[in-house]
Short mmCIF file of C-alpha atoms in Angstrom, two decimals:
data_model
loop_
_atom_site.label_atom_id
_atom_site.label_comp_id
_atom_site.label_asym_id
_atom_site.label_seq_id
_atom_site.Cartn_x
_atom_site.Cartn_y
_atom_site.Cartn_z
CA UNK O 1 -30.19 -28.00 -56.90
CA UNK O 2 -27.60 -30.16 -55.11
CA UNK O 3 -25.13 -32.05 -57.33
CA UNK O 4 -24.60 -35.69 -56.37
CA UNK O 5 -20.82 -36.15 -56.19
CA UNK O 6 -20.82 -39.80 -55.13
CA UNK O 7 -19.35 -42.38 -57.45
CA UNK O 8 -21.91 -44.60 -59.20
CA UNK O 9 -22.24 -48.31 -58.59
CA UNK O 10 -22.08 -48.88 -54.86
CA UNK O 11 -22.41 -45.18 -54.06
CA UNK O 12 -19.00 -44.40 -52.64
CA UNK O 13 -19.34 -41.11 -50.86
CA UNK O 14 -17.19 -38.11 -50.17
CA UNK O 15 -15.52 -39.62 -47.08
CA UNK O 16 -13.79 -42.34 -49.11
CA UNK O 17 -12.93 -39.95 -51.96
CA UNK O 18 -11.30 -37.58 -49.45
CA UNK O 19 -9.42 -40.49 -47.87
CA UNK O 20 -8.01 -41.63 -51.21
CA UNK O 21 -7.17 -38.07 -52.27
CA UNK O 22 -5.54 -37.55 -48.89
CA UNK O 23 -3.12 -40.37 -49.67
CA UNK O 24 -2.57 -38.81 -53.11
CA UNK O 25 -1.59 -35.53 -51.45
CA UNK O 26 0.76 -37.17 -48.94
CA UNK O 27 2.40 -39.21 -51.69
CA UNK O 28 2.68 -36.08 -53.88
CA UNK O 29 4.59 -34.37 -51.08
CA UNK O 30 7.46 -36.82 -51.67
CA UNK O 31 7.73 -36.07 -55.43
CA UNK O 32 10.96 -34.39 -56.51
CA UNK O 33 11.26 -35.30 -60.19
CA UNK O 34 9.26 -36.57 -63.16
CA UNK O 35 6.96 -39.42 -62.17
CA UNK O 36 3.46 -40.84 -62.22
CA UNK O 37 1.66 -42.66 -59.42
CA UNK O 38 -1.81 -43.84 -58.42
CA UNK O 39 -2.88 -43.67 -54.81
CA UNK O 40 -6.28 -44.93 -55.96
CA UNK O 41 -4.51 -48.09 -57.09
CA UNK O 42 -2.81 -48.64 -53.71
CA UNK O 43 -5.59 -47.58 -51.34
CA UNK O 44 -7.93 -50.58 -51.74
CA UNK O 45 -5.07 -53.00 -51.08
CA UNK O 46 -4.03 -51.13 -47.94
CA UNK O 47 -7.66 -51.13 -46.81
CA UNK O 48 -7.96 -54.89 -47.32
CA UNK O 49 -4.72 -55.40 -45.38
CA UNK O 50 -6.00 -53.15 -42.58
CA UNK O 51 -9.13 -55.29 -42.30
CA UNK O 52 -7.04 -58.41 -41.71
CA UNK O 53 -4.33 -56.86 -39.55
CA UNK O 54 -3.95 -56.71 -35.78
CA UNK O 55 -2.03 -54.68 -33.23
CA UNK O 56 0.23 -51.78 -34.27
CA UNK O 57 0.12 -52.86 -37.93
CA UNK O 58 -3.66 -52.42 -37.94
CA UNK O 59 -3.39 -48.95 -36.38
CA UNK O 60 -0.71 -47.82 -38.86
CA UNK O 61 -2.66 -49.06 -41.86
CA UNK O 62 -5.80 -47.38 -40.57
CA UNK O 63 -3.94 -44.08 -40.30
CA UNK O 64 -2.52 -44.49 -43.81
CA UNK O 65 -5.95 -45.03 -45.41
CA UNK O 66 -7.63 -42.34 -43.32
CA UNK O 67 -10.48 -44.60 -42.11
CA UNK O 68 -11.06 -46.87 -39.09
CA UNK O 69 -9.86 -50.39 -39.80
CA UNK O 70 -13.28 -51.87 -39.07
CA UNK O 71 -14.67 -49.83 -41.97
CA UNK O 72 -11.78 -50.51 -44.34
CA UNK O 73 -12.90 -53.68 -46.10
CA UNK O 74 -16.38 -52.35 -46.79
CA UNK O 75 -14.95 -49.10 -48.14
CA UNK O 76 -12.47 -50.98 -50.35
CA UNK O 77 -15.20 -53.19 -51.80
CA UNK O 78 -17.44 -50.20 -52.44
CA UNK O 79 -14.64 -48.26 -54.14
CA UNK O 80 -13.64 -51.19 -56.33
CA UNK O 81 -17.26 -51.81 -57.24
CA UNK O 82 -17.84 -48.18 -58.11
CA UNK O 83 -14.68 -47.93 -60.21
CA UNK O 84 -15.80 -50.99 -62.13
CA UNK O 85 -18.95 -49.17 -63.26
CA UNK O 86 -17.19 -46.09 -64.64
CA UNK O 87 -16.84 -45.94 -68.45
CA UNK O 88 -13.19 -45.58 -69.35
CA UNK O 89 -11.97 -47.00 -66.03
CA UNK O 90 -10.86 -50.55 -65.33
CA UNK O 91 -10.22 -52.00 -61.89
CA UNK O 92 -9.29 -55.45 -60.62
CA UNK O 93 -7.88 -57.22 -57.55
CA UNK O 94 -6.03 -60.52 -57.51
CA UNK O 95 -4.80 -62.78 -54.70
CA UNK O 96 -2.30 -65.62 -55.02
CA UNK O 97 -1.23 -67.88 -52.14
CA UNK O 98 0.78 -71.01 -51.64
CA UNK O 99 -1.29 -74.10 -50.88
CA UNK O 100 0.05 -74.11 -47.32
CA UNK O 101 -1.63 -70.73 -46.63
CA UNK O 102 -5.25 -71.11 -45.62
CA UNK O 103 -7.10 -67.83 -46.09
CA UNK O 104 -9.77 -66.82 -43.56
CA UNK O 105 -13.06 -67.38 -45.42
CA UNK O 106 -14.66 -64.17 -44.12
CA UNK O 107 -11.77 -62.08 -45.41
CA UNK O 108 -11.62 -63.88 -48.76
CA UNK O 109 -15.36 -63.38 -49.18
CA UNK O 110 -14.68 -59.65 -49.45
CA UNK O 111 -12.61 -60.14 -52.61
CA UNK O 112 -14.09 -60.16 -56.10
CA UNK O 113 -15.22 -63.52 -57.42
CA UNK O 114 -12.46 -65.70 -58.91
CA UNK O 115 -9.76 -63.39 -57.54
CA UNK O 116 -7.86 -66.17 -55.71
CA UNK O 117 -5.07 -68.00 -57.51
CA UNK O 118 -2.29 -70.34 -56.43
CA UNK O 119 1.47 -69.85 -56.12
CA UNK O 120 2.90 -73.17 -57.30
CA UNK O 121 6.43 -72.65 -56.02
CA UNK O 122 7.77 -72.73 -59.59
CA UNK O 123 9.09 -69.16 -59.66
CA UNK O 124 9.26 -68.96 -63.45
CA UNK O 125 5.71 -70.21 -63.95
CA UNK O 126 4.36 -68.02 -61.15
CA UNK O 127 6.12 -64.97 -62.57
CA UNK O 128 4.63 -65.61 -66.01
CA UNK O 129 1.15 -65.99 -64.53
CA UNK O 130 1.40 -62.75 -62.57
CA UNK O 131 2.78 -60.84 -65.55
CA UNK O 132 -0.01 -62.17 -67.76
CA UNK O 133 -2.58 -60.96 -65.21
CA UNK O 134 -1.05 -57.47 -65.14
CA UNK O 135 -0.96 -57.23 -68.93
CA UNK O 136 -4.52 -58.51 -69.29
CA UNK O 137 -5.96 -56.21 -66.62
CA UNK O 138 -4.27 -53.10 -68.02
CA UNK O 139 -4.85 -53.77 -71.69
CA UNK O 140 -1.12 -54.21 -72.24
CA UNK O 141 -0.17 -50.81 -70.80
CA UNK O 142 1.86 -52.53 -68.05
CA UNK O 143 3.22 -55.94 -69.01
CA UNK O 144 5.01 -56.92 -65.82
CA UNK O 145 3.75 -57.33 -62.28
CA UNK O 146 5.92 -55.24 -59.91
CA UNK O 147 6.05 -58.10 -57.40
CA UNK O 148 9.10 -59.63 -55.78
CA UNK O 149 8.88 -63.40 -56.05
CA UNK O 150 11.22 -65.78 -54.25
CA UNK O 151 11.06 -69.00 -52.27
CA UNK O 152 9.81 -67.11 -49.20
CA UNK O 153 6.82 -65.50 -50.94
CA UNK O 154 3.64 -66.94 -49.45
CA UNK O 155 1.01 -64.50 -50.65
CA UNK O 156 0.64 -61.83 -53.34
CA UNK O 157 -2.20 -59.28 -53.27
CA UNK O 158 -2.40 -57.15 -56.40
CA UNK O 159 -4.55 -54.39 -57.83
CA UNK O 160 -4.84 -52.97 -61.34
CA UNK O 161 -6.35 -49.63 -62.33
CA UNK O 162 -6.65 -48.13 -65.79
CA UNK O 163 -8.15 -44.92 -67.16
CA UNK O 164 -8.76 -44.05 -70.79
CA UNK O 165 -10.44 -40.93 -72.12
CA UNK O 166 -10.60 -38.80 -75.23
CA UNK O 167 -10.62 -35.03 -75.13
CA UNK O 168 -13.97 -33.50 -75.91
CA UNK O 169 -12.02 -31.03 -78.06
CA UNK O 170 -8.76 -32.46 -79.49
CA UNK O 171 -5.48 -30.57 -79.50
CA UNK O 172 -3.42 -29.65 -82.55
CA UNK O 173 0.16 -30.92 -82.65
CA UNK O 174 2.76 -28.15 -82.96
CA UNK O 175 6.43 -27.69 -82.06
CA UNK O 176 6.71 -26.49 -78.48
CA UNK O 177 8.50 -23.15 -78.35
CA UNK O 178 10.00 -22.60 -74.92
CA UNK O 179 12.75 -20.68 -73.21
CA UNK O 180 13.11 -23.41 -70.59
CA UNK O 181 16.57 -24.62 -71.53
CA UNK O 182 16.35 -28.34 -70.67
CA UNK O 183 13.33 -28.62 -72.97
CA UNK O 184 14.60 -26.21 -75.62
CA UNK O 185 17.70 -28.32 -76.29
CA UNK O 186 15.53 -30.93 -78.06
CA UNK O 187 12.44 -29.84 -79.97
CA UNK O 188 9.38 -31.06 -78.11
CA UNK O 189 5.87 -31.97 -79.19
CA UNK O 190 3.51 -29.18 -78.20
CA UNK O 191 -0.27 -29.35 -78.06
CA UNK O 192 -2.37 -26.28 -78.88
CA UNK O 193 -6.05 -25.73 -78.33
CA UNK O 194 -8.19 -22.63 -78.70
CA UNK O 195 -11.69 -22.13 -77.32
CA UNK O 196 -14.08 -19.44 -76.14
CA UNK O 197 -14.39 -21.03 -72.67
CA UNK O 198 -12.10 -18.77 -70.66
CA UNK O 199 -13.06 -20.40 -67.37
CA UNK O 200 -11.32 -23.63 -68.37
CA UNK O 201 -8.27 -22.03 -66.79
CA UNK O 202 -7.90 -20.23 -63.47
CA UNK O 203 -5.44 -19.10 -60.81
CA UNK O 204 -5.44 -19.93 -57.10
CA UNK O 205 -3.59 -18.29 -54.23
CA UNK O 206 -2.17 -21.24 -52.27
CA UNK O 207 0.04 -21.43 -49.15
CA UNK O 208 3.04 -21.97 -51.44
CA UNK O 209 2.34 -19.32 -54.04
CA UNK O 210 0.16 -18.90 -57.11
CA UNK O 211 -0.87 -22.02 -59.03
CA UNK O 212 -2.46 -22.04 -62.49
CA UNK O 213 -5.01 -24.81 -63.05
CA UNK O 214 -6.15 -25.87 -66.53
CA UNK O 215 -9.04 -28.33 -66.78
CA UNK O 216 -8.93 -30.57 -69.84
CA UNK O 217 -12.33 -32.31 -70.09
CA UNK O 218 -12.55 -35.80 -71.49
CA UNK O 219 -15.29 -38.23 -72.36
CA UNK O 220 -17.02 -40.37 -69.71
CA UNK O 221 -16.67 -37.52 -67.14
CA UNK O 222 -12.94 -38.21 -66.85
CA UNK O 223 -10.74 -35.10 -66.82
CA UNK O 224 -7.10 -34.10 -66.44
CA UNK O 225 -6.08 -30.99 -64.52
CA UNK O 226 -2.71 -29.44 -65.45
CA UNK O 227 -1.01 -27.51 -62.67
CA UNK O 228 1.73 -24.89 -63.06
CA UNK O 229 3.26 -23.24 -60.00
CA UNK O 230 5.60 -20.32 -59.62
CA UNK O 231 9.14 -21.04 -60.81
CA UNK O 232 11.10 -22.89 -58.16
CA UNK O 233 8.05 -24.24 -56.30
CA UNK O 234 8.58 -27.87 -55.30
CA UNK O 235 6.58 -30.40 -57.34
CA UNK O 236 4.91 -31.84 -54.24
CA UNK O 237 3.62 -28.45 -53.22
CA UNK O 238 2.11 -27.78 -56.64
CA UNK O 239 0.45 -31.20 -56.77
CA UNK O 240 -0.73 -30.89 -53.17
CA UNK O 241 -2.28 -27.52 -53.97
CA UNK O 242 -4.07 -29.12 -56.92
CA UNK O 243 -5.59 -31.78 -54.64
CA UNK O 244 -6.64 -29.10 -52.14
CA UNK O 245 -8.41 -27.20 -54.91
CA UNK O 246 -10.63 -30.25 -55.44
CA UNK O 247 -12.01 -30.06 -51.91
CA UNK O 248 -10.76 -26.96 -50.12
CA UNK O 249 -12.40 -23.57 -49.62
CA UNK O 250 -9.80 -21.63 -51.57
CA UNK O 251 -11.24 -19.95 -54.63
CA UNK O 252 -9.84 -20.33 -58.11
CA UNK O 253 -10.16 -17.04 -60.01
CA UNK O 254 -11.49 -18.10 -63.44
CA UNK O 255 -10.06 -16.86 -66.71
CA UNK O 256 -13.01 -14.55 -67.38
CA UNK O 257 -12.24 -12.59 -64.19
CA UNK O 258 -8.46 -12.42 -64.36
CA UNK O 259 -6.82 -8.99 -64.57
CA UNK O 260 -5.02 -7.92 -67.71
CA UNK O 261 -1.30 -8.57 -67.87
CA UNK O 262 0.66 -11.39 -66.24
CA UNK O 263 -2.19 -12.98 -64.32
CA UNK O 264 -0.51 -16.10 -62.95
CA UNK O 265 2.15 -18.73 -63.70
CA UNK O 266 2.18 -19.19 -67.48
CA UNK O 267 -0.86 -16.90 -67.87
CA UNK O 268 -1.19 -13.64 -69.73
CA UNK O 269 -4.41 -11.71 -70.37
CA UNK O 270 -4.44 -9.19 -73.19
CA UNK O 271 -6.85 -7.01 -75.12
CA UNK O 272 -6.54 -8.13 -78.72
CA UNK O 273 -7.66 -6.00 -81.66
CA UNK O 274 -9.50 -7.71 -84.50
CA UNK O 275 -11.24 -6.54 -87.69
CA UNK O 276 -14.70 -7.83 -86.71
CA UNK O 277 -16.57 -8.60 -83.48
CA UNK O 278 -15.21 -11.82 -82.00
CA UNK O 279 -15.81 -13.85 -78.84
CA UNK O 280 -13.16 -14.06 -76.11
CA UNK O 281 -10.37 -16.57 -76.68
CA UNK O 282 -8.50 -19.04 -74.50
CA UNK O 283 -5.27 -20.05 -76.24
CA UNK O 284 -3.62 -23.08 -74.56
CA UNK O 285 -0.16 -24.44 -75.32
CA UNK O 286 1.14 -27.43 -73.39
CA UNK O 287 3.47 -30.38 -73.89
CA UNK O 288 2.67 -33.95 -74.84
CA UNK O 289 4.15 -36.44 -72.42
CA UNK O 290 4.54 -40.13 -71.76
CA UNK O 291 5.77 -41.14 -68.33
CA UNK O 292 6.46 -44.50 -66.73
CA UNK O 293 7.58 -45.01 -63.17
CA UNK O 294 8.28 -47.84 -60.74
CA UNK O 295 7.77 -47.23 -57.03
CA UNK O 296 9.09 -49.31 -54.14
CA UNK O 297 6.48 -48.50 -51.49
CA UNK O 298 8.69 -49.86 -48.72
CA UNK O 299 11.14 -47.03 -49.24
CA UNK O 300 8.53 -44.93 -47.40
CA UNK O 301 6.70 -47.52 -45.28
CA UNK O 302 5.27 -44.89 -42.94
CA UNK O 303 3.40 -43.25 -45.84
CA UNK O 304 1.54 -46.47 -46.58
CA UNK O 305 1.16 -47.72 -43.01
CA UNK O 306 3.58 -50.59 -43.55
CA UNK O 307 6.29 -49.91 -40.95
CA UNK O 308 5.27 -52.56 -38.42
CA UNK O 309 3.82 -54.86 -41.06
CA UNK O 310 7.37 -55.43 -42.43
CA UNK O 311 8.56 -57.01 -39.16
CA UNK O 312 9.00 -60.70 -40.00
CA UNK O 313 9.54 -61.72 -36.39
CA UNK O 314 5.79 -62.20 -35.99
CA UNK O 315 2.60 -62.34 -38.02
CA UNK O 316 0.43 -59.22 -38.38
CA UNK O 317 -2.59 -60.40 -40.37
CA UNK O 318 -4.57 -63.01 -38.43
CA UNK O 319 -7.71 -61.76 -40.12
CA UNK O 320 -6.28 -62.89 -43.48
CA UNK O 321 -4.75 -66.23 -42.50
CA UNK O 322 -3.75 -68.27 -39.51
CA UNK O 323 -0.42 -68.64 -41.26
CA UNK O 324 1.81 -65.84 -39.83
CA UNK O 325 2.30 -63.18 -42.48
CA UNK O 326 4.40 -59.99 -42.76
CA UNK O 327 4.87 -57.62 -45.69
CA UNK O 328 8.03 -58.50 -47.65
CA UNK O 329 7.59 -56.22 -50.66
CA UNK O 330 5.25 -53.52 -51.97
CA UNK O 331 5.62 -51.79 -55.33
CA UNK O 332 3.77 -50.00 -58.09
CA UNK O 333 4.46 -49.58 -61.82
CA UNK O 334 2.59 -46.71 -63.43
CA UNK O 335 2.25 -45.11 -66.84
CA UNK O 336 0.64 -41.91 -68.15
CA UNK O 337 0.30 -40.49 -71.68
CA UNK O 338 -1.04 -37.11 -72.70
CA UNK O 339 -1.43 -36.31 -76.38
CA UNK O 340 -3.75 -34.90 -78.98
CA UNK O 341 -5.90 -38.08 -78.69
CA UNK O 342 -7.88 -39.76 -81.41
CA UNK O 343 -7.15 -40.29 -85.06
CA UNK O 344 -3.96 -38.62 -86.38
CA UNK O 345 -3.56 -37.28 -89.85
CA UNK O 346 -1.09 -34.76 -91.16
CA UNK O 347 -1.25 -32.26 -94.07
CA UNK O 348 0.98 -29.32 -94.91
CA UNK O 349 -0.60 -26.43 -96.89
CA UNK O 350 1.09 -23.10 -97.61
CA UNK O 351 -0.37 -19.88 -98.99
CA UNK O 352 1.80 -17.00 -100.01
CA UNK O 353 0.23 -13.72 -98.97
CA UNK O 354 1.38 -10.16 -99.54
CA UNK O 355 0.23 -7.11 -97.68
CA UNK O 356 -2.29 -5.14 -99.76
CA UNK O 357 -3.95 -2.80 -97.34
CA UNK O 358 -4.91 -4.32 -93.93
CA UNK O 359 -8.53 -3.80 -92.75
CA UNK O 360 -8.96 -1.31 -89.87
CA UNK O 361 -8.86 -2.98 -86.41
CA UNK O 362 -11.90 -1.33 -84.82
CA UNK O 363 -12.88 -4.13 -82.40
CA UNK O 364 -11.25 -5.74 -79.37
CA UNK O 365 -11.64 -9.02 -77.55
CA UNK O 366 -10.27 -10.52 -74.35
CA UNK O 367 -7.64 -13.20 -74.91
CA UNK O 368 -6.11 -15.48 -72.28
CA UNK O 369 -2.85 -17.22 -73.19
CA UNK O 370 -2.04 -20.26 -71.03
CA UNK O 371 1.40 -21.75 -71.61
CA UNK O 372 2.74 -24.86 -69.86
CA UNK O 373 6.30 -24.78 -71.25
CA UNK O 374 8.26 -25.82 -68.16
CA UNK O 375 7.78 -28.66 -65.62
CA UNK O 376 4.18 -28.98 -64.46
CA UNK O 377 1.93 -31.38 -62.60
CA UNK O 378 -1.23 -33.24 -63.52
CA UNK O 379 -4.17 -34.89 -61.79
CA UNK O 380 -6.38 -37.36 -63.67
CA UNK O 381 -9.77 -37.62 -62.01
CA UNK O 382 -13.45 -38.47 -62.11
CA UNK O 383 -15.17 -35.16 -62.75
CA UNK O 384 -18.16 -35.41 -60.40
CA UNK O 385 -16.70 -37.18 -57.36
CA UNK O 386 -13.26 -35.53 -57.82
CA UNK O 387 -11.55 -38.84 -57.08
CA UNK O 388 -7.95 -38.64 -58.33
CA UNK O 389 -7.06 -41.80 -60.27
CA UNK O 390 -3.51 -40.86 -61.23
CA UNK O 391 -1.12 -37.98 -60.63
CA UNK O 392 2.34 -36.99 -61.70
CA UNK O 393 4.97 -34.42 -62.60
CA UNK O 394 6.19 -33.75 -66.15
CA UNK O 395 9.90 -33.07 -66.67
CA UNK O 396 10.64 -34.72 -70.04
CA UNK O 397 7.98 -34.13 -72.72
CA UNK O 398 7.68 -36.15 -75.91
CA UNK O 399 10.08 -35.07 -78.71
CA UNK O 400 8.58 -33.42 -81.78
CA UNK O 401 8.56 -35.49 -84.97
CA UNK O 402 8.25 -33.70 -88.28
CA UNK O 403 7.04 -36.59 -90.43
CA UNK O 404 3.44 -37.82 -90.22
CA UNK O 405 4.47 -41.46 -90.12
CA UNK O 406 6.50 -40.75 -87.00
CA UNK O 407 3.84 -38.74 -85.22
CA UNK O 408 3.24 -39.50 -81.57
CA UNK O 409 0.36 -41.95 -81.14
CA UNK O 410 -1.75 -41.77 -77.98
CA UNK O 411 -4.15 -44.56 -78.81
#
């Protein structure tokens, strides 16, 4: 039986998912430190710009989105429509123009209803309106629009994307024990989970070394994949390998088939003795994290197809407006949190026990220990289509707090 991997709603197929994930991979290649970013949040805007562009700007934008420009607007609308139908995902597009900018009706018709607002020229009032839109569309996660506003701003095109999920099986909060010195200097909040599903973790042989992949399933078919490479492997290579594993032919060796011993980065498989028959065990320890990042997309204009579009000596978007337009700014603010999820309560219970004759250990079981106790990557995605909604690299986990009232809240 063939599994339908298209997104619901307007039935966005594999071609668009691969195009968006392709931008994720190229963006990931530039990552050098802790960050979070969303190519899925940028891609529809680039596609809408490509539809209204001409000349070299149109060609560059088409290359950046991985689709012909004449297909871009339709693909953007389909993607936005599909995202809007996913439980746990929110998506929106907004357009603001000065009254002197007349938008081409055919291009504007491709935007969601009531997406078009006005820039009054009062920079303070316009800034407040844009910030209020960002806060409203992200549920308060991001309270400021990363837009540059000045007297020369004629048009602002914005997109918002949110993702919320709860783990199907919550983690327990524990102190993170690690030999990685930058993390060991301050006690960090660790997350532990044990299950009998060994194949939730696996190891892949990639062009840049071994990568351990842990799948953390959430509600509403939204998952997060944690990625740990060999020590010293560049973040972009680990994240890029994770994207490849979503689509590529390389095989991930699942936990149930891993050899005993050190089986991959952060992975150890042992034969554990126990007093009674017991199922196999996957013991996961990772770090809670909260990351925010601001990205100036024009620092790498070639990545987003915006090199020519920045040239203010001429207009590049006649399909958007007869008013000559060039790209003056492009930015993204992003946030990601990873915690135990759900309601938090704390209780401390101790039992004093003394050895009084241990039972004989006649049985054995397979145990896989997966430990993410040094910098690692993550991909947040829709399980069936494998569309990556957010990605990032963790270098500064959340500190551990010993008192329940101070516990980290991921609501």
